[in-house]
Amino acid sequence: AAPCPGAQIPGSIYEAVLPVLRRELQEAASVRDLAARLDVAPGQMQKWLDRALAEHHAEKIKGRYRWTCDDQA
């Protein structure tokens, strides 16, 4: 089926999950906590968070992650 007119389709699962990470990281959280809340493997969550760190969307403080910028991810 074709997407609805005007629907934005992310280019990757990572791009699709960024808004969810943004919402969940308004308060600092650990990889384990985020993985459990979002029902995803901790290893996958770590990969997404590593990329978010590399792209300066998140920061890591004492083993916990937090969203750092108010962009429109």
PDB file of C-alpha atoms in Angstrom:
ATOM      1  CA  ALA A   1       0.000   0.000   0.000  1.00  0.00           C
ATOM      2  CA  ALA A   2       1.168   3.488  -0.785  1.00  0.00           C
ATOM      3  CA  PRO A   3       1.787   5.912   2.081  1.00  0.00           C
ATOM      4  CA  CYS A   4      -0.772   8.598   2.784  1.00  0.00           C
ATOM      5  CA  PRO A   5      -0.180  11.810   0.829  1.00  0.00           C
ATOM      6  CA  GLY A   6       2.228  14.044   2.708  1.00  0.00           C
ATOM      7  CA  ALA A   7       3.361  11.252   5.031  1.00  0.00           C
ATOM      8  CA  GLN A   8       7.045  11.420   5.935  1.00  0.00           C
ATOM      9  CA  ILE A   9       8.691   8.016   5.746  1.00  0.00           C
ATOM     10  CA  PRO A  10      12.021   7.781   7.567  1.00  0.00           C
ATOM     11  CA  GLY A  11      14.984   6.553   5.570  1.00  0.00           C
ATOM     12  CA  SER A  12      16.046   4.124   8.303  1.00  0.00           C
ATOM     13  CA  ILE A  13      14.834   2.590  11.543  1.00  0.00           C
ATOM     14  CA  TYR A  14      17.335   4.805  13.385  1.00  0.00           C
ATOM     15  CA  GLU A  15      15.684   7.896  11.888  1.00  0.00           C
ATOM     16  CA  ALA A  16      12.294   6.523  12.917  1.00  0.00           C
ATOM     17  CA  VAL A  17      13.428   5.914  16.504  1.00  0.00           C
ATOM     18  CA  LEU A  18      15.059   9.335  17.030  1.00  0.00           C
ATOM     19  CA  PRO A  19      11.794  11.055  18.032  1.00  0.00           C
ATOM     20  CA  VAL A  20      11.153   8.260  20.527  1.00  0.00           C
ATOM     21  CA  LEU A  21      14.657   8.605  21.968  1.00  0.00           C
ATOM     22  CA  ARG A  22      14.138  12.351  22.189  1.00  0.00           C
ATOM     23  CA  ARG A  23      10.963  11.822  24.206  1.00  0.00           C
ATOM     24  CA  GLU A  24      12.477   9.159  26.474  1.00  0.00           C
ATOM     25  CA  LEU A  25      15.716  11.054  27.121  1.00  0.00           C
ATOM     26  CA  GLN A  26      14.148  14.213  28.505  1.00  0.00           C
ATOM     27  CA  GLU A  27      15.282  12.680  31.792  1.00  0.00           C
ATOM     28  CA  ALA A  28      18.590  10.802  31.961  1.00  0.00           C
ATOM     29  CA  ALA A  29      18.290   7.029  31.619  1.00  0.00           C
ATOM     30  CA  SER A  30      20.536   3.996  31.335  1.00  0.00           C
ATOM     31  CA  VAL A  31      20.757   1.710  28.318  1.00  0.00           C
ATOM     32  CA  ARG A  32      19.091  -1.066  30.312  1.00  0.00           C
ATOM     33  CA  ASP A  33      16.192   1.177  31.414  1.00  0.00           C
ATOM     34  CA  LEU A  34      15.612   2.507  27.898  1.00  0.00           C
ATOM     35  CA  ALA A  35      15.788  -0.955  26.355  1.00  0.00           C
ATOM     36  CA  ALA A  36      13.236  -2.289  28.837  1.00  0.00           C
ATOM     37  CA  ARG A  37      10.868   0.666  28.391  1.00  0.00           C
ATOM     38  CA  LEU A  38      11.007   0.455  24.600  1.00  0.00           C
ATOM     39  CA  ASP A  39      11.055  -3.353  24.392  1.00  0.00           C
ATOM     40  CA  VAL A  40      14.283  -3.527  22.394  1.00  0.00           C
ATOM     41  CA  ALA A  41      17.494  -5.504  22.921  1.00  0.00           C
ATOM     42  CA  PRO A  42      20.051  -3.635  25.041  1.00  0.00           C
ATOM     43  CA  GLY A  43      22.685  -4.136  22.316  1.00  0.00           C
ATOM     44  CA  GLN A  44      20.480  -2.418  19.747  1.00  0.00           C
ATOM     45  CA  MET A  45      19.688   0.416  22.137  1.00  0.00           C
ATOM     46  CA  GLN A  46      23.430   0.857  22.737  1.00  0.00           C
ATOM     47  CA  LYS A  47      24.029   1.164  18.981  1.00  0.00           C
ATOM     48  CA  TRP A  48      21.309   3.802  18.632  1.00  0.00           C
ATOM     49  CA  LEU A  49      22.628   5.741  21.624  1.00  0.00           C
ATOM     50  CA  ASP A  50      26.210   5.558  20.356  1.00  0.00           C
ATOM     51  CA  ARG A  51      25.060   7.053  17.071  1.00  0.00           C
ATOM     52  CA  ALA A  52      22.993   9.713  18.857  1.00  0.00           C
ATOM     53  CA  LEU A  53      26.122  10.610  20.848  1.00  0.00           C
ATOM     54  CA  ALA A  54      28.244  10.786  17.692  1.00  0.00           C
ATOM     55  CA  GLU A  55      25.647  13.052  16.066  1.00  0.00           C
ATOM     56  CA  HIS A  56      25.489  15.254  19.197  1.00  0.00           C
ATOM     57  CA  HIS A  57      21.821  14.493  19.896  1.00  0.00           C
ATOM     58  CA  ALA A  58      22.589  12.996  23.303  1.00  0.00           C
ATOM     59  CA  GLU A  59      25.184  13.130  26.014  1.00  0.00           C
ATOM     60  CA  LYS A  60      26.407  10.511  28.446  1.00  0.00           C
ATOM     61  CA  ILE A  61      26.913  11.393  32.086  1.00  0.00           C
ATOM     62  CA  LYS A  62      27.919   8.742  34.620  1.00  0.00           C
ATOM     63  CA  GLY A  63      26.557   5.874  32.503  1.00  0.00           C
ATOM     64  CA  ARG A  64      23.230   7.577  31.779  1.00  0.00           C
ATOM     65  CA  TYR A  65      22.107   9.244  28.571  1.00  0.00           C
ATOM     66  CA  ARG A  66      20.187  12.479  28.076  1.00  0.00           C
ATOM     67  CA  TRP A  67      18.921  14.400  25.029  1.00  0.00           C
ATOM     68  CA  THR A  68      21.063  17.495  24.504  1.00  0.00           C
ATOM     69  CA  CYS A  69      19.562  19.504  21.705  1.00  0.00           C
ATOM     70  CA  ASP A  70      16.083  20.736  20.978  1.00  0.00           C
ATOM     71  CA  ASP A  71      16.173  19.830  17.310  1.00  0.00           C
ATOM     72  CA  GLN A  72      13.345  18.287  15.343  1.00  0.00           C
ATOM     73  CA  ALA A  73      14.664  14.714  15.153  1.00  0.00           C
TER      74      ALA A  73
END
